[in-house]
Short mmCIF file of C-alpha atoms and ligand atoms in Angstrom, two decimals:
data_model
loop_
_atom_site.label_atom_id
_atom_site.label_comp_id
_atom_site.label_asym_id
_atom_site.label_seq_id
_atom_site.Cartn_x
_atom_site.Cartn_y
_atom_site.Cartn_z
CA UNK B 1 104.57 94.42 -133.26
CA UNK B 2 106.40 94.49 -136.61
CA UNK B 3 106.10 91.34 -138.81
CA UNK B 4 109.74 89.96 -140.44
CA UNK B 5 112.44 89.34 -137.99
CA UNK B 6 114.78 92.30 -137.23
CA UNK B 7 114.12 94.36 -134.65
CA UNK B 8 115.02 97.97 -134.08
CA UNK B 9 116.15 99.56 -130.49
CA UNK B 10 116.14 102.98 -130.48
CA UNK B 11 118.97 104.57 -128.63
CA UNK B 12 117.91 107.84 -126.91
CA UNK B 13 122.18 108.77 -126.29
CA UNK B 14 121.23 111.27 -129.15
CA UNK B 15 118.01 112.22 -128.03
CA UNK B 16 117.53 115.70 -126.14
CA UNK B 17 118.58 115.01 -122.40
CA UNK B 18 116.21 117.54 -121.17
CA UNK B 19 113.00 116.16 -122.26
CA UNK B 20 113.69 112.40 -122.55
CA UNK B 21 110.06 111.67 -121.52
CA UNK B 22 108.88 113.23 -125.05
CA UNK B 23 111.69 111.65 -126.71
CA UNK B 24 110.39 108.34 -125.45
CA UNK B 25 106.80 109.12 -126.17
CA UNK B 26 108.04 110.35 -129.53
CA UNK B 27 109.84 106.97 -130.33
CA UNK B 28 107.15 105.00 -129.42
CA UNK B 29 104.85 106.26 -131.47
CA UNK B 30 107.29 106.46 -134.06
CA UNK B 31 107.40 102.75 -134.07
CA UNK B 32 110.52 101.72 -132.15
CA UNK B 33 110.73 98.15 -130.94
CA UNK B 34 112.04 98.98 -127.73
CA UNK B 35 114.95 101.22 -126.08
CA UNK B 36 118.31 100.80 -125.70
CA UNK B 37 119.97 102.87 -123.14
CA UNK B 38 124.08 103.49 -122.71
CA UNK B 39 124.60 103.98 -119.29
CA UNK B 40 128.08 106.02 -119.37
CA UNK B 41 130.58 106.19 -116.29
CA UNK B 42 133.19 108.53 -117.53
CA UNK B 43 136.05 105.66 -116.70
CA UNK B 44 135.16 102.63 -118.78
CA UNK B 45 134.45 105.29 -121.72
CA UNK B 46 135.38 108.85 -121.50
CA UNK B 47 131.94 110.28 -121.61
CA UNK B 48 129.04 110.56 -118.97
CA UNK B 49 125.36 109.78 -119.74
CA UNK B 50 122.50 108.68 -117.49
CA UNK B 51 122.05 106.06 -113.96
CA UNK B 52 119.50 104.04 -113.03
CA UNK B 53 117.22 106.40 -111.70
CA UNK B 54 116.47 108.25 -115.11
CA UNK B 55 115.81 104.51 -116.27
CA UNK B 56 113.67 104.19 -113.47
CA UNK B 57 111.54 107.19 -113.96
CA UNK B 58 111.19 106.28 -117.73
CA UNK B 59 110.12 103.01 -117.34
CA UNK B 60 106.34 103.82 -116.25
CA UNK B 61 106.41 105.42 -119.12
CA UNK B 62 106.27 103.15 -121.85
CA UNK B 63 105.19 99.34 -122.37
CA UNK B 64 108.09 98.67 -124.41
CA UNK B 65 111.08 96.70 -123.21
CA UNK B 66 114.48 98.81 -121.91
CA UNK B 67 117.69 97.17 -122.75
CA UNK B 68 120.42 98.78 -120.78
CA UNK B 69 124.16 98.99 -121.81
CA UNK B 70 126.46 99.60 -119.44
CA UNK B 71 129.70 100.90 -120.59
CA UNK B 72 131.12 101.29 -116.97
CA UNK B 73 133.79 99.74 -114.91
CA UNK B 74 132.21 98.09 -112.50
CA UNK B 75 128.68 96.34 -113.32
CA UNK B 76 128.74 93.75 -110.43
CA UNK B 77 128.34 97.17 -108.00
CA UNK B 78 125.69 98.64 -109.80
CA UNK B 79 123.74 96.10 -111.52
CA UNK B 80 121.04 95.22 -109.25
CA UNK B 81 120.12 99.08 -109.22
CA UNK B 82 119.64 98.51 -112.92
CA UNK B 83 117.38 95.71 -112.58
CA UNK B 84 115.25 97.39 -109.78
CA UNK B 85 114.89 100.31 -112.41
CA UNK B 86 113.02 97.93 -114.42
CA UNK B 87 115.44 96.70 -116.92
CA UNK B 88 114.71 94.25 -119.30
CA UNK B 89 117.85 93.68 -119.61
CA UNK B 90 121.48 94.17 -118.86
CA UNK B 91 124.30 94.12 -120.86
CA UNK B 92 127.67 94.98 -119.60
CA UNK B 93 131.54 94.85 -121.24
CA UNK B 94 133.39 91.49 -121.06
CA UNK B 95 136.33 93.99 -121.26
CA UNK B 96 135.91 94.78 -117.61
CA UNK B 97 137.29 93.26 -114.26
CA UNK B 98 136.65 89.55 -114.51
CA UNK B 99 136.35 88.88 -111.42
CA UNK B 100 132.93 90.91 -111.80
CA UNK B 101 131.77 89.00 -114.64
CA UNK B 102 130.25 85.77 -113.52
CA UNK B 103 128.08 87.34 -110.48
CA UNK B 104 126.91 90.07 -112.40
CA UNK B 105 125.07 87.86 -115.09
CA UNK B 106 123.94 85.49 -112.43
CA UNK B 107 122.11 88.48 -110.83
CA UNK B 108 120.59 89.46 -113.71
CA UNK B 109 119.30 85.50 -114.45
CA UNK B 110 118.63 85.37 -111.46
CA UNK B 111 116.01 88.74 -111.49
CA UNK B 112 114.58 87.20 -114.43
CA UNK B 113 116.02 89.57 -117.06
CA UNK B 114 118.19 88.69 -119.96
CA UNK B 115 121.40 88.74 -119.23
CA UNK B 116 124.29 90.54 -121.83
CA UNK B 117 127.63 90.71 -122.49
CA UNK B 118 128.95 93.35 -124.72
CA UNK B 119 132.44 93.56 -126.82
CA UNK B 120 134.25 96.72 -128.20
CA UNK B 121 135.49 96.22 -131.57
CA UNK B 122 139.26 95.19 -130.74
CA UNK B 123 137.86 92.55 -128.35
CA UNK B 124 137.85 88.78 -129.62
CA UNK B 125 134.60 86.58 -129.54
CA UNK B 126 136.50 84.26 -127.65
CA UNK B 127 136.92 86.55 -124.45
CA UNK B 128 132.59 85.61 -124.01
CA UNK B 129 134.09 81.99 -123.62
CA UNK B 130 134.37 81.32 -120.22
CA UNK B 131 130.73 82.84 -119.60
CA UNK B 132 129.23 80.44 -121.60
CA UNK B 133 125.25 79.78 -120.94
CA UNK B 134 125.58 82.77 -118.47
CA UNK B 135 124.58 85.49 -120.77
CA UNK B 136 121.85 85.42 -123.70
CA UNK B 137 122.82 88.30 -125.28
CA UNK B 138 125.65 88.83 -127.53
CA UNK B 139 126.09 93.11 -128.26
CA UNK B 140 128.70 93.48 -130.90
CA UNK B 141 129.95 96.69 -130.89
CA UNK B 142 130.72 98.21 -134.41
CA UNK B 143 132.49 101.35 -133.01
CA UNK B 144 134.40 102.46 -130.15
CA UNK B 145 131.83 102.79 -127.43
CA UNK B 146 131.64 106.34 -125.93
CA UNK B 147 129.88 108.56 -128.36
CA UNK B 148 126.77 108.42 -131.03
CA UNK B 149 127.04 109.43 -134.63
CA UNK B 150 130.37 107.64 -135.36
CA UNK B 151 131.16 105.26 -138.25
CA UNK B 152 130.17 101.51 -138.39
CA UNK B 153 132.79 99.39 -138.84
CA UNK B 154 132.06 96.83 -141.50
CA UNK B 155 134.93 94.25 -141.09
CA UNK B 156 134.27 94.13 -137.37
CA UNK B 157 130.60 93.20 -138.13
CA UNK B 158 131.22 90.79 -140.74
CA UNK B 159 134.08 89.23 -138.59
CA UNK B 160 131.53 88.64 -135.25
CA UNK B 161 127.69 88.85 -136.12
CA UNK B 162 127.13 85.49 -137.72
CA UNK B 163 129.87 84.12 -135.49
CA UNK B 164 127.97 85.26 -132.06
CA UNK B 165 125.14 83.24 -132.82
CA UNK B 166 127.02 80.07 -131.52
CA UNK B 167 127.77 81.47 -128.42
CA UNK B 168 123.87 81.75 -127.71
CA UNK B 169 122.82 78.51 -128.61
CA UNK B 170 121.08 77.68 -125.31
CA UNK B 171 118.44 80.07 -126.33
CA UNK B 172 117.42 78.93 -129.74
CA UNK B 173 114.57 81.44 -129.96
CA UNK B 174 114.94 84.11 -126.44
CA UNK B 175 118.82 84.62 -127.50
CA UNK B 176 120.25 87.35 -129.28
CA UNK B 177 122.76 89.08 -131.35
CA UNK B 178 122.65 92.67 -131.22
CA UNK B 179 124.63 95.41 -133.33
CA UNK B 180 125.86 98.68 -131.78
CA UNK B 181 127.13 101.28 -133.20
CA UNK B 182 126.89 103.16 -136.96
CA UNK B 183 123.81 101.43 -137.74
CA UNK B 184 121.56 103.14 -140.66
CA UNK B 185 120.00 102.43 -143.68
CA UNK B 186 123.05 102.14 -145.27
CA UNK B 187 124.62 99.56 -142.86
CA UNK B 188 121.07 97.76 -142.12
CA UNK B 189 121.28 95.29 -145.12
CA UNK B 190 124.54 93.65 -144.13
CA UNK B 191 123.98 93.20 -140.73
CA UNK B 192 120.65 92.05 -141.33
CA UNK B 193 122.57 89.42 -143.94
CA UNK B 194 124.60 88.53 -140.99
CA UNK B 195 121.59 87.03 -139.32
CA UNK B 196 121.81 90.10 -136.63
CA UNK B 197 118.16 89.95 -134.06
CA UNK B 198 118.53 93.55 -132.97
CA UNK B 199 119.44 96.30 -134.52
CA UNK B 200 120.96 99.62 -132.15
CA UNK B 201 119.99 102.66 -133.80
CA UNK B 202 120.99 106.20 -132.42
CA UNK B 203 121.86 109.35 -133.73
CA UNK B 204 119.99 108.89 -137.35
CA UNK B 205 116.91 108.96 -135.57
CA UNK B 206 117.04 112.07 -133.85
CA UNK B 207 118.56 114.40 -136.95
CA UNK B 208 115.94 117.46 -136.76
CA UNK B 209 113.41 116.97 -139.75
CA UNK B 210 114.27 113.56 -140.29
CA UNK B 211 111.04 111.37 -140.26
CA UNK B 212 111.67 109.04 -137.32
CA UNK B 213 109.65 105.96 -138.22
CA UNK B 214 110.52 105.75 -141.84
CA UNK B 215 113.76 105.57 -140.72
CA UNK B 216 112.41 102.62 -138.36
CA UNK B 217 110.97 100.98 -140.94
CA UNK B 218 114.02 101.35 -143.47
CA UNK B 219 115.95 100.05 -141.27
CA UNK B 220 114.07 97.23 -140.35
CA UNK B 221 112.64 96.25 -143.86
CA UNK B 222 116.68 96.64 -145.52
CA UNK B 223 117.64 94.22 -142.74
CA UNK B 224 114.91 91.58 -143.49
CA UNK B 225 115.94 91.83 -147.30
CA UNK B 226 119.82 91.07 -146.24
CA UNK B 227 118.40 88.25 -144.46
CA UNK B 228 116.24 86.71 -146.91
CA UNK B 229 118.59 87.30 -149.45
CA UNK B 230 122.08 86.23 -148.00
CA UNK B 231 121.36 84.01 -145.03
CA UNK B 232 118.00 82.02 -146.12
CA UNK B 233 118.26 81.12 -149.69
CA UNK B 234 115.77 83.68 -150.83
CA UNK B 235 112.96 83.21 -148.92
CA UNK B 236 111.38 85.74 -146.57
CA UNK B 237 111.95 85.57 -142.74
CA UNK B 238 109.49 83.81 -140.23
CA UNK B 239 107.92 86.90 -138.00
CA UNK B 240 109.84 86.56 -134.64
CA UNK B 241 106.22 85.97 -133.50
CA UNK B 242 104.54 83.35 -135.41
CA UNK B 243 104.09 80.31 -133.80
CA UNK B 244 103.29 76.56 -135.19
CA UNK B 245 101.62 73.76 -133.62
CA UNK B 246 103.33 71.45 -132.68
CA UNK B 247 101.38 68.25 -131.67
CA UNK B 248 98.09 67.80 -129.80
CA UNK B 249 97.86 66.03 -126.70
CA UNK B 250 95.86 65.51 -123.76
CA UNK B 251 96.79 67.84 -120.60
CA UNK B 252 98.53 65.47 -118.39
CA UNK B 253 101.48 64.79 -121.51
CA UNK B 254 101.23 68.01 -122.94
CA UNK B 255 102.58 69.18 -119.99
CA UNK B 256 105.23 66.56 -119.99
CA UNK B 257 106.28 67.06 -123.21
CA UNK B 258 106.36 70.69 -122.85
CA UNK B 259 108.46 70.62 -120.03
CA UNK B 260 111.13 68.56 -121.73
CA UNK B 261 110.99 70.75 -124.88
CA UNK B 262 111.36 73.92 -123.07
CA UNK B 263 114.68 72.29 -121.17
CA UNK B 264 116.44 72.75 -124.03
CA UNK B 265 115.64 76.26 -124.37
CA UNK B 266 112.48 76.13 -127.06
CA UNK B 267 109.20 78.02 -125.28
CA UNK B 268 106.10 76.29 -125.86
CA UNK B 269 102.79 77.88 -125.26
CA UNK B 270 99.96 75.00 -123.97
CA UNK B 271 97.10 76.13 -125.84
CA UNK B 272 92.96 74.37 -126.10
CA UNK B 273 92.62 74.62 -129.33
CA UNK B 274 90.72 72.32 -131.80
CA UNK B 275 92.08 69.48 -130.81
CA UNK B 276 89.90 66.22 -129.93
CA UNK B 277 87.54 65.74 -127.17
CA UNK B 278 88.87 62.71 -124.50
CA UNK B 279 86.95 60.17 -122.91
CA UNK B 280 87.13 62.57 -119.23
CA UNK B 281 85.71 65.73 -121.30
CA UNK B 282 88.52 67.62 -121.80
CA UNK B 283 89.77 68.94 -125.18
CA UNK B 284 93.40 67.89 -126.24
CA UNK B 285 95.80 71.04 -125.95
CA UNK B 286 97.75 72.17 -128.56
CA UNK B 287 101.39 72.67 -127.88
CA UNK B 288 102.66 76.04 -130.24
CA UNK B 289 106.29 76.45 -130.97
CA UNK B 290 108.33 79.64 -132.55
CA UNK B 291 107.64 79.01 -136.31
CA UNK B 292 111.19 79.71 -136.04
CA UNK B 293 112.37 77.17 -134.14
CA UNK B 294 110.04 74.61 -135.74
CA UNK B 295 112.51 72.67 -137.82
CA UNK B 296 114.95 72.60 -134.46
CA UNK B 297 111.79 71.42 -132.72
CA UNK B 298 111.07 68.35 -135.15
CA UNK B 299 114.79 67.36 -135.33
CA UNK B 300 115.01 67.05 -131.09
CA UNK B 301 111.40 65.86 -130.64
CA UNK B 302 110.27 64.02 -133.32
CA UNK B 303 110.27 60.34 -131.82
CA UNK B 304 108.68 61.86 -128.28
CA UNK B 305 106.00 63.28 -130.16
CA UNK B 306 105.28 59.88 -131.44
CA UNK B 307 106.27 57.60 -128.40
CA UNK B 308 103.50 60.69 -126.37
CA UNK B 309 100.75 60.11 -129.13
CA UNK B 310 100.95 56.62 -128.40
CA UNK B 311 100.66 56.92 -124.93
CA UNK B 312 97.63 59.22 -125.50
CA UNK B 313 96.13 56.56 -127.42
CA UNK B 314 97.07 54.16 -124.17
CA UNK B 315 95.32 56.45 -121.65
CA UNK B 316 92.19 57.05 -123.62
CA UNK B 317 92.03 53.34 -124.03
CA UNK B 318 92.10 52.80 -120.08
CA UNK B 319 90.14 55.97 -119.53
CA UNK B 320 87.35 54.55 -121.17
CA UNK B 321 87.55 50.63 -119.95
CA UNK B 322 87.78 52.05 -116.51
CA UNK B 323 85.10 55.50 -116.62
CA UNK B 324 83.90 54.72 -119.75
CA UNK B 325 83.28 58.22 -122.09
CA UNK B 326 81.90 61.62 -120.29
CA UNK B 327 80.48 64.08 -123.05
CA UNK B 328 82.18 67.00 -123.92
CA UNK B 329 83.23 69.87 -121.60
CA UNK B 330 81.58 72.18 -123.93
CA UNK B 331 78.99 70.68 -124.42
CA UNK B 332 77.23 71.43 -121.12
CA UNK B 333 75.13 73.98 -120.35
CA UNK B 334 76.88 76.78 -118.20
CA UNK B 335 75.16 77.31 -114.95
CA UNK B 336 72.26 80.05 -116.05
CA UNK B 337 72.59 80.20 -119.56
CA UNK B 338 69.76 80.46 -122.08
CA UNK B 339 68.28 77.44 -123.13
CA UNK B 340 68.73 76.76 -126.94
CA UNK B 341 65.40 77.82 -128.93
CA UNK B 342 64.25 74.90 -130.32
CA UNK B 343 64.41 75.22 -134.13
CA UNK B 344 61.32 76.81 -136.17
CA UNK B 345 60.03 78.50 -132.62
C1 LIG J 401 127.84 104.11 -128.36
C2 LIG J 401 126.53 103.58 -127.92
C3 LIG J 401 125.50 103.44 -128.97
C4 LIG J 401 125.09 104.71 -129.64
C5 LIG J 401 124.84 104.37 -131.06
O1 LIG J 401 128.78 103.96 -127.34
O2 LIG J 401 126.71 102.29 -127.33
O3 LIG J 401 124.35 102.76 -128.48
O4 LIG J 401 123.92 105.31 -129.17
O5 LIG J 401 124.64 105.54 -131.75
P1 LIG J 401 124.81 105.57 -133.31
O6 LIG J 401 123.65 104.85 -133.90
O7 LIG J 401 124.79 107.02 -133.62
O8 LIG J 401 126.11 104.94 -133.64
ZN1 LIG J 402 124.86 101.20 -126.84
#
């Protein structure tokens, strides 16, 4: 995976329709982060592209994740074929029937995928309102949806991408703001200033000659300079995959505490690490955060992680007075291991 934060999903709309398993091959190796696919109905947008079963027979074909974006009328009918194609996840139009809206993200929750809404240029922010903690990713369109190879609309990204980020708040680290549409090297800077996650690149990619993964990188690299450089004071991003530790506790309140950091939408990965041994054996585990979401982390959790040290300190205490201290997990021998040498043998 790429270090620095912005991400780049390759859109295959441009690529050749009749041999999308080498364009996919081709992107992969290419470097692309993962694919984005428009999924065209001819009535929401006046142009046809692929269904769920093309999506289907890519998706054994490469480990990376496949966003779809559906740019049809009528999501709630289709959408669980989309998920049992193997979507990653699903983003549909907030311009379509509301009625549809609400049930169609709750599917896609509800399969475990990440759930989208999308919203053409003309469309306000405030339409995603009343779907609120349903969705956990924001696509702002930056041209008409319909075709590839158009031109990005500047004011409509400056107007929405920073903006979106408050409608995904629930997902501090998982949610994300997506561009769509005109996105090159020449657009990748501002978005990437804009604080944009993932960036929708299409036709650019598949010009003939053009050298695919520079391109990638380009993009990528111009939008982690925007970001550095407009949105965080100079200094360069956090890798969307670094993670921190956060404290060190024994099992029993690690998992406690992880459970009540993770409710407000902050994963934590329960790791035995270095931490100390306890009186019963058993190493501490270390409980990693998102480097990125460390500060948010602290701020919410600071006073648990000291009220859960103390009542480590509590239950080592009455471990002890009531077991008293068994040695260290590690420290015994496996069951048919070697015996250490003795020294000088
Ligand atoms: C347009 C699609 C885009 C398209 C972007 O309706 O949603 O994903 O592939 O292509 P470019 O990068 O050429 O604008
Ligand atoms: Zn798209």
């Amino acid at each position: 995976m790429a270090g620095g934060r912005a991400r780049v999903a390759v859109s295959i709309l441009d690529a050749d329709h009749s041999n999308m398993a080498h364009a996919i091959r081709r992107a992969e190796r290419e470097g692309a982060d993962r694919f984005h696919i428009d999924v065209m109905d001819g009535h929401f947008v006046p142009n046809l592209t692929f269904g769920p079963k093309m999506i289907k027979g890519i998706r054994p074909r490469t480990e990376l994740p496949l966003d779809a974006h559906l740019m049809i009328s009528d999501p709630l009918t289709f959408v669980d074929e989309f998920l049992d194609a193997g979507c990653d996840s699903v983003t549909f139009h907030v311009e379509v029937e509301p009625a549809q809206i609400e049930p169609a993200l709750r599917k896609i929750r509800a399969a475990g995928r990440a759930p989208g809404l999308a919203v053409k240029p003309k469309t306000p922010l405030s339409a995603l309102e009343p779907y609120r903690g349903l969705f956990d990713i924001v696509l702002v369109m930056t041209v008409e949806p319909g075709f590839g190879g158009q031109a990005f609309m500047k004011e409509v990204a400056a107007e929405k991408i920073l903006a979106a980020r408050a409608y995904i708040d629930h997902k501090p680290v998982e949610g994300e703001v997506q561009v769509d549409g005109g996105v090159n090297r020449e657009s990748a800077e501002f978005v990437g200033g804009l604080g944009v996650d993932i960036l929708v690149v299409g036709s650019v990619l598949w010009i003939k000659g053009r050298n695919m993964g520079r391109e990638i990188r380009l993009v990528r690299a111009l939008a982690d300079e925007g970001y550095q450089y407009r949105l965080n004071d100079g200094r360069p991003p956090i890798p969307r995959d670094a993670m921190v530790t956060f404290t060190q506790l024994p099992r029993h309140l690690a998992w406690a505490l992880m459970a009540e950091i993770e409710k407000g939408g902050i994963p934590v990965i329960p790791l035995r690490g270095s931490g100390q041994f306890n009186p019963d054996g058993v190493r501490d585990y270390d409980l990693l955060v998102p480097a990125s979401a460390e500060a948010l982390a602290v701020e919410r959790h600071d006073a648990d992680r000291a009220r859960y040290a103390a009542a480590a300190t509590a239950w080592r205490e009455a471990y002890i007075a009531e077991f008293g201290v068994k040695p260290p997990e590690t420290l015994r021998p496996m069951p048919g291991s070697a015996r250490p040498k003795p020294s000088g043998a």
